[in-house]
Amino acid sequence: MKSFDERVHAIRLHAFGPPEHLVLDELPDLTPGPGEVRIAVEASGVHLLDTSLRRGEAGPLPLPELPTVPGREVAGVVDAVGPGTDRAWPGKRVVAHLGQVPGGYAEQAVAAEAALLEVADHVSFPDAVAAVGTGRTALGVVTLEPPGPDDVVLVLSAAGGLGWLLVQSARAAGARVVAAASGSRTQVLVADQVVDYAEPGWAEQVDGGVTLVYDGVGGAVGRTALELLRPGGRLVMFGFSAGAPTALTTEDLVARGISAGWSLGPRMAAVPGGVPGLARRALAKVAAGEWRPLVSTYPLDRAVRAHADLEGRRALGKVVLVRR
């Protein structure tokens, strides 16, 4: 355990811009406040939202005040507690989503006691990070729009952290699964069929009519996937990494006899137990071996490379920064 006169490493953003604006700084030890704990961070999640905020693009979250330590998903060991906090926490392996307040890309993070989830000894810290952020979203998607044994499921961006969990969920439900990704990332996928949507005419390779599309890509890829749906099919949207959501109209729904919906935000928050409940259940699925997250790890001081690879669609699965 570090003493309070020591300094810790953290990645900070001093000016909005490219990945190179992320710099390794030394900061004073953190002190947890009332109802808070301090975590000696072993793994911290990197999200596409982090890259947008780094560029200075506000979205679901407002732009942070600078300088800032990015990152909202952390896992490690509790090493200090604030006033009024349960004294049993120190020494426990935990994972937490920090919410709207960043601070994850560091050797220490402060989290509210209520946000903590204990991590079983056999679960790695990177896998725990994948569960608390990406996993909770994946579980929310399949809870709202579950796959069934009669479905033919097309999962876009299947080599991403979220997409890979959706592939596993659809396979576990007995569905036929078409996993779609771009470039060499398709080589890691295991499904009934794997397609590369970076190739022209990729849709023509898809075997049979699709009944369910999990769409976190949007743009032209999402639109092509929509057009693969047979009557009665469902388009489930939860992101648009291509830069814009899948374009569709009421006429598309009526003429094609399909349904479409957005699964994030208020709809997901309304799931019984809310988003915190989804995180808890996702972590339990990882601990039980029902989900095997796909994770790419980078040392904390390689945050620049992690952001560049995530934006360039070169990283596999959930991107996680780890302590050396």
mmCIF file of N, CA and C in Angstrom, residues 31 40 57 73 82 94 99 123 135-136 166 173 177-178 182 195 243-245 247 275 288 301 307 309 316 319 323:
data_model
loop_
_atom_site.group_PDB
_atom_site.id
_atom_site.type_symbol
_atom_site.label_atom_id
_atom_site.label_comp_id
_atom_site.label_asym_id
_atom_site.label_seq_id
_atom_site.Cartn_x
_atom_site.Cartn_y
_atom_site.Cartn_z
ATOM 1 N N THR A 31 -7.592 10.957 -1.596
ATOM 2 C CA THR A 31 -8.171 10.739 -0.273
ATOM 3 C C THR A 31 -9.669 10.541 -0.424
ATOM 4 N N ALA A 40 -6.857 0.796 -5.427
ATOM 5 C CA ALA A 40 -5.574 0.639 -6.106
ATOM 6 C C ALA A 40 -5.893 -0.040 -7.433
ATOM 7 N N GLU A 57 -15.648 16.409 -28.406
ATOM 8 C CA GLU A 57 -16.986 16.239 -28.958
ATOM 9 C C GLU A 57 -17.942 15.810 -27.847
ATOM 10 N N GLU A 73 -14.462 3.123 -15.743
ATOM 11 C CA GLU A 73 -14.593 1.732 -15.309
ATOM 12 C C GLU A 73 -13.268 1.295 -14.702
ATOM 13 N N GLY A 82 -13.213 6.125 3.304
ATOM 14 C CA GLY A 82 -13.513 7.417 3.882
ATOM 15 C C GLY A 82 -14.417 7.293 5.098
ATOM 16 N N VAL A 94 -12.434 -5.507 -6.123
ATOM 17 C CA VAL A 94 -13.686 -4.861 -6.501
ATOM 18 C C VAL A 94 -13.609 -4.342 -7.929
ATOM 19 N N GLY A 99 -19.530 6.282 -13.092
ATOM 20 C CA GLY A 99 -20.623 7.146 -13.500
ATOM 21 C C GLY A 99 -20.147 8.293 -14.371
ATOM 22 N N VAL A 123 -11.809 -14.428 -11.237
ATOM 23 C CA VAL A 123 -12.132 -13.497 -12.320
ATOM 24 C C VAL A 123 -11.018 -12.458 -12.422
ATOM 25 N N GLY A 135 -20.423 -5.321 -20.410
ATOM 26 C CA GLY A 135 -21.294 -6.443 -20.070
ATOM 27 C C GLY A 135 -22.679 -6.015 -19.673
ATOM 28 N N ARG A 136 -22.777 -4.953 -18.893
ATOM 29 C CA ARG A 136 -24.106 -4.510 -18.463
ATOM 30 C C ARG A 136 -24.936 -4.048 -19.658
ATOM 31 N N LEU A 166 -22.746 -10.458 -27.274
ATOM 32 C CA LEU A 166 -24.033 -10.710 -27.931
ATOM 33 C C LEU A 166 -23.975 -11.992 -28.765
ATOM 34 N N ALA A 173 -28.621 -19.234 -26.698
ATOM 35 C CA ALA A 173 -30.077 -19.343 -26.848
ATOM 36 C C ALA A 173 -30.472 -20.333 -27.938
ATOM 37 N N VAL A 177 -26.159 -17.939 -35.690
ATOM 38 C CA VAL A 177 -25.506 -16.654 -35.510
ATOM 39 C C VAL A 177 -24.575 -16.345 -36.677
ATOM 40 N N VAL A 178 -24.768 -15.152 -37.236
ATOM 41 C CA VAL A 178 -23.866 -14.611 -38.251
ATOM 42 C C VAL A 178 -23.097 -13.478 -37.581
ATOM 43 N N SER A 182 -14.977 -6.256 -39.318
ATOM 44 C CA SER A 182 -14.209 -5.730 -40.440
ATOM 45 C C SER A 182 -12.774 -6.228 -40.408
ATOM 46 N N VAL A 195 -18.670 -13.000 -41.465
ATOM 47 C CA VAL A 195 -18.553 -12.177 -42.675
ATOM 48 C C VAL A 195 -17.786 -10.908 -42.352
ATOM 49 N N GLY A 243 -20.653 6.637 -36.962
ATOM 50 C CA GLY A 243 -20.808 8.084 -36.933
ATOM 51 C C GLY A 243 -22.240 8.570 -36.999
ATOM 52 N N ALA A 244 -23.152 7.720 -37.460
ATOM 53 C CA ALA A 244 -24.565 8.092 -37.550
ATOM 54 C C ALA A 244 -25.412 6.847 -37.366
ATOM 55 N N PRO A 245 -26.585 6.962 -36.740
ATOM 56 C CA PRO A 245 -27.449 5.793 -36.575
ATOM 57 C C PRO A 245 -27.940 5.276 -37.923
ATOM 58 N N ALA A 247 -30.205 4.673 -40.814
ATOM 59 C CA ALA A 247 -31.316 5.481 -41.329
ATOM 60 C C ALA A 247 -32.491 4.576 -41.680
ATOM 61 N N VAL A 275 -29.759 -0.146 -14.322
ATOM 62 C CA VAL A 275 -28.414 -0.384 -14.856
ATOM 63 C C VAL A 275 -27.491 -1.016 -13.816
ATOM 64 N N ALA A 288 -19.502 -17.104 -13.529
ATOM 65 C CA ALA A 288 -20.028 -18.456 -13.710
ATOM 66 C C ALA A 288 -19.508 -19.119 -14.980
ATOM 67 N N ASP A 301 0.673 3.298 -19.467
ATOM 68 C CA ASP A 301 1.441 4.326 -20.171
ATOM 69 C C ASP A 301 1.344 4.210 -21.694
ATOM 70 N N HIS A 307 -6.091 4.294 -27.458
ATOM 71 C CA HIS A 307 -7.091 5.150 -28.107
ATOM 72 C C HIS A 307 -6.985 5.067 -29.628
ATOM 73 N N ASP A 309 -5.813 2.627 -31.494
ATOM 74 C CA ASP A 309 -6.270 1.330 -31.983
ATOM 75 C C ASP A 309 -7.786 1.211 -31.898
ATOM 76 N N LEU A 316 -9.185 -5.588 -30.549
ATOM 77 C CA LEU A 316 -10.152 -6.672 -30.424
ATOM 78 C C LEU A 316 -10.859 -6.574 -29.079
ATOM 79 N N VAL A 319 -11.264 -2.781 -24.740
ATOM 80 C CA VAL A 319 -9.920 -2.235 -24.531
ATOM 81 C C VAL A 319 -9.770 -1.877 -23.056
ATOM 82 N N ARG A 323 -2.216 -1.988 -15.073
ATOM 83 C CA ARG A 323 -1.032 -1.570 -14.338
ATOM 84 C C ARG A 323 0.104 -2.538 -14.658
#
